[in-house]
């Protein structure tokens, strides 16, 4: 219900045209079709009074009840869809008429999106602004700030401006104020290697803008951190490699920051060894500005910075650089906005707390209490935030280059958050399935597991010295299962959960996080890593990986032969039956052997033409067989389509003398629910002299907020000792 004393005013951006049966309205915000043949004439009649000076009561005065209701309904519709506003609710302001006239385009823009446009403009105008930079772009930044109406502008001309630059950024005479109240001052340049000096320089300002035509990345990092600590509004533009990176805008109420974005960019460099020296956090004052830097791009960059700040303070429209960074190609002038996620290594806005045993156990309890995740909606809302070619956790999710029948194939390329100088191909994750949606989901889940296992925040680890200073429960380093080269010494520890006793122990971080252990083989680095829709499922999947490994290890020393599975009679899932039929059509010699070891977890060796293609392990016989058949078909498809990129990794063969032609139907009675499976498997491991320890791979909240149960499980035969 509209108040009778409201003063309706049509917004300046409104356009409207008659339709044969109504009226079409359009503004910067939205479009609307209203039905009613008389509405166009009615709006034309009301137009002179919709100026913000006449009340609704005065507009409808003297009308009969029907006409009054018609007018009120139309005004109510226009108000609800933001085509008009109520000027009686405007906040007061002290702008002089000449100022309102000078900056009427700016005020009109605000008016398109918000109420009290003059008051909002006045608030922006009164902000104390500090501009930092050099070169032509910086000169244009000062001019753009003046054109937007800011009253007080202080500027710091940075040292690299004196290195061959013809900029006039230090001269006040080139800056013409747009009104008599504007003031531009040059202040002393601080010592950039003295944090206290820089802090004193920015202390008295509401907003800081930094623009550099050279990659002054140490300075950019410092300003970003200080502005976050002091809760200042901050935005900057950095030029590097013929690109200018604008944003993100950092404020007291924004998430993420420039350092987060830049670390994501570093992690997605395509040639790290060649590019990193230009993108690491150090200043390059003698670097040459881009050969494409000219007046148009300098003007575009300067105006973009000021416009983003203007929108943020006036709340007019959405600010594209909050949580985003804009890339402008200096050669083509094409721009692209990139979303990014906070980076756990950021020194400015990410401050992890070193966990204690009690806080670690509380975290485990939270994971155990969480409701199951719906796999069908797991990545739906977050996939756009995860994948970006320059700033994503993953750079690509691709299936275009692969044959998609009979198996759908997806490949994901991971970012490199630890900046490891590894082969580019090692960052690829590939998944297959008969269903395209399932293949995509598998690829995303495996990529999340690999990413979470790759990333480690050293600030969350306990140094060896601290462990030795306190009596903390640690695990001996000489009895780990599956470790080919034990560490000569341990430098850092992390907390792990003894799954049998539900107690916290410290384990060597180098065995948990591959990035800390360069001597470990790639397959060692991935063993025991899994995820699930629940904590129990994740633990079981990781333990199944270990069961698979232990069964294969026992196979090496086995002296008895193994029975062949009767595939015609063995239990099969519908997918397994489909895969079996496809392999039979392919006319390949398919045999599967039951190689289940002493753990009694169903394990099978799937062979094509006598060669072992895969070993598959699962609680359920039908699932284990289906997994082996799928990998066999994957290998066959890769060979016949000449696409070795998704061929199955080679596995240990076992002699023909250990293979029996006698057929049998495998039957194992194991629990079906994940909690029961976990309890059974832990008892089985303990009976065989093994202990399992679980470590949540949660150092990047960007992943764990979506897929919380990602774990690494280690096996050991050791006893607990006090450090």
Short mmCIF file of N, CA and C in Angstrom, two decimals, residues 18 27 29 59 77 81 105 136 169 186-187 193 201 204 238 339-340 381 445 488 508 530 572 615 658 680 709:
data_model
loop_
_atom_site.label_atom_id
_atom_site.label_comp_id
_atom_site.label_asym_id
_atom_site.label_seq_id
_atom_site.Cartn_x
_atom_site.Cartn_y
_atom_site.Cartn_z
N UNK A 18 3.90 2.43 -26.70
CA UNK A 18 2.57 1.80 -26.65
C UNK A 18 2.58 0.47 -27.40
N UNK A 27 14.00 0.16 -18.52
CA UNK A 27 14.98 1.00 -17.82
C UNK A 27 16.29 0.24 -17.75
N UNK A 29 17.36 -1.18 -15.26
CA UNK A 29 17.18 -2.32 -14.37
C UNK A 29 16.42 -3.47 -15.02
N UNK A 59 -2.27 14.01 -6.72
CA UNK A 59 -2.47 13.48 -8.07
C UNK A 59 -3.87 12.89 -8.23
N UNK A 77 2.58 -0.26 -9.53
CA UNK A 77 3.34 -1.15 -10.42
C UNK A 77 4.68 -0.53 -10.80
N UNK A 81 8.54 -2.00 -9.65
CA UNK A 81 9.55 -2.41 -10.62
C UNK A 81 10.64 -1.36 -10.82
N UNK A 105 25.04 14.25 -14.77
CA UNK A 105 25.08 12.90 -15.34
C UNK A 105 25.40 11.83 -14.30
N UNK A 136 51.53 7.93 -17.75
CA UNK A 136 50.38 8.53 -18.42
C UNK A 136 49.06 8.08 -17.79
N UNK A 169 52.77 13.35 -14.09
CA UNK A 169 51.95 13.01 -12.92
C UNK A 169 52.34 13.78 -11.68
N UNK A 186 50.06 17.07 -3.95
CA UNK A 186 51.11 16.05 -4.05
C UNK A 186 51.72 15.90 -2.67
N UNK A 187 51.76 14.67 -2.15
CA UNK A 187 52.35 14.44 -0.83
C UNK A 187 53.64 13.65 -0.98
N UNK A 193 60.10 0.31 1.31
CA UNK A 193 60.60 -0.84 2.06
C UNK A 193 60.44 -0.65 3.57
N UNK A 201 51.37 6.96 5.51
CA UNK A 201 50.95 7.69 4.31
C UNK A 201 49.50 7.42 3.94
N UNK A 204 45.18 8.42 6.70
CA UNK A 204 44.13 9.43 6.78
C UNK A 204 43.14 9.43 5.64
N UNK A 238 47.30 -3.20 -12.38
CA UNK A 238 48.70 -3.55 -12.61
C UNK A 238 48.85 -3.99 -14.06
N UNK A 339 36.02 -14.39 -12.06
CA UNK A 339 35.71 -14.65 -10.67
C UNK A 339 36.87 -15.43 -10.05
N UNK A 340 37.16 -15.18 -8.78
CA UNK A 340 38.21 -15.93 -8.10
C UNK A 340 37.76 -16.25 -6.68
N UNK A 381 26.01 -25.46 -8.13
CA UNK A 381 26.08 -24.03 -7.82
C UNK A 381 27.50 -23.50 -7.83
N UNK A 445 34.87 -34.72 -8.93
CA UNK A 445 35.17 -35.25 -7.60
C UNK A 445 36.64 -35.65 -7.50
N UNK A 488 64.64 -39.46 6.19
CA UNK A 488 65.76 -39.50 7.13
C UNK A 488 65.46 -38.70 8.39
N UNK A 508 54.10 -37.38 10.42
CA UNK A 508 54.93 -36.53 9.55
C UNK A 508 54.11 -35.93 8.41
N UNK A 530 40.82 -40.09 -0.82
CA UNK A 530 39.46 -40.35 -1.31
C UNK A 530 38.51 -39.30 -0.75
N UNK A 572 26.15 -59.13 -10.92
CA UNK A 572 26.51 -57.95 -11.72
C UNK A 572 25.51 -56.83 -11.45
N UNK A 615 43.24 -53.84 -11.38
CA UNK A 615 42.82 -54.52 -10.15
C UNK A 615 41.73 -53.67 -9.51
N UNK A 658 49.94 -68.86 -12.31
CA UNK A 658 49.12 -68.62 -11.13
C UNK A 658 47.64 -68.45 -11.49
N UNK A 680 33.73 -52.77 10.21
CA UNK A 680 34.22 -54.11 9.84
C UNK A 680 35.64 -54.06 9.32
N UNK A 709 34.14 -33.91 2.93
CA UNK A 709 34.79 -35.15 3.35
C UNK A 709 35.81 -35.60 2.31
#
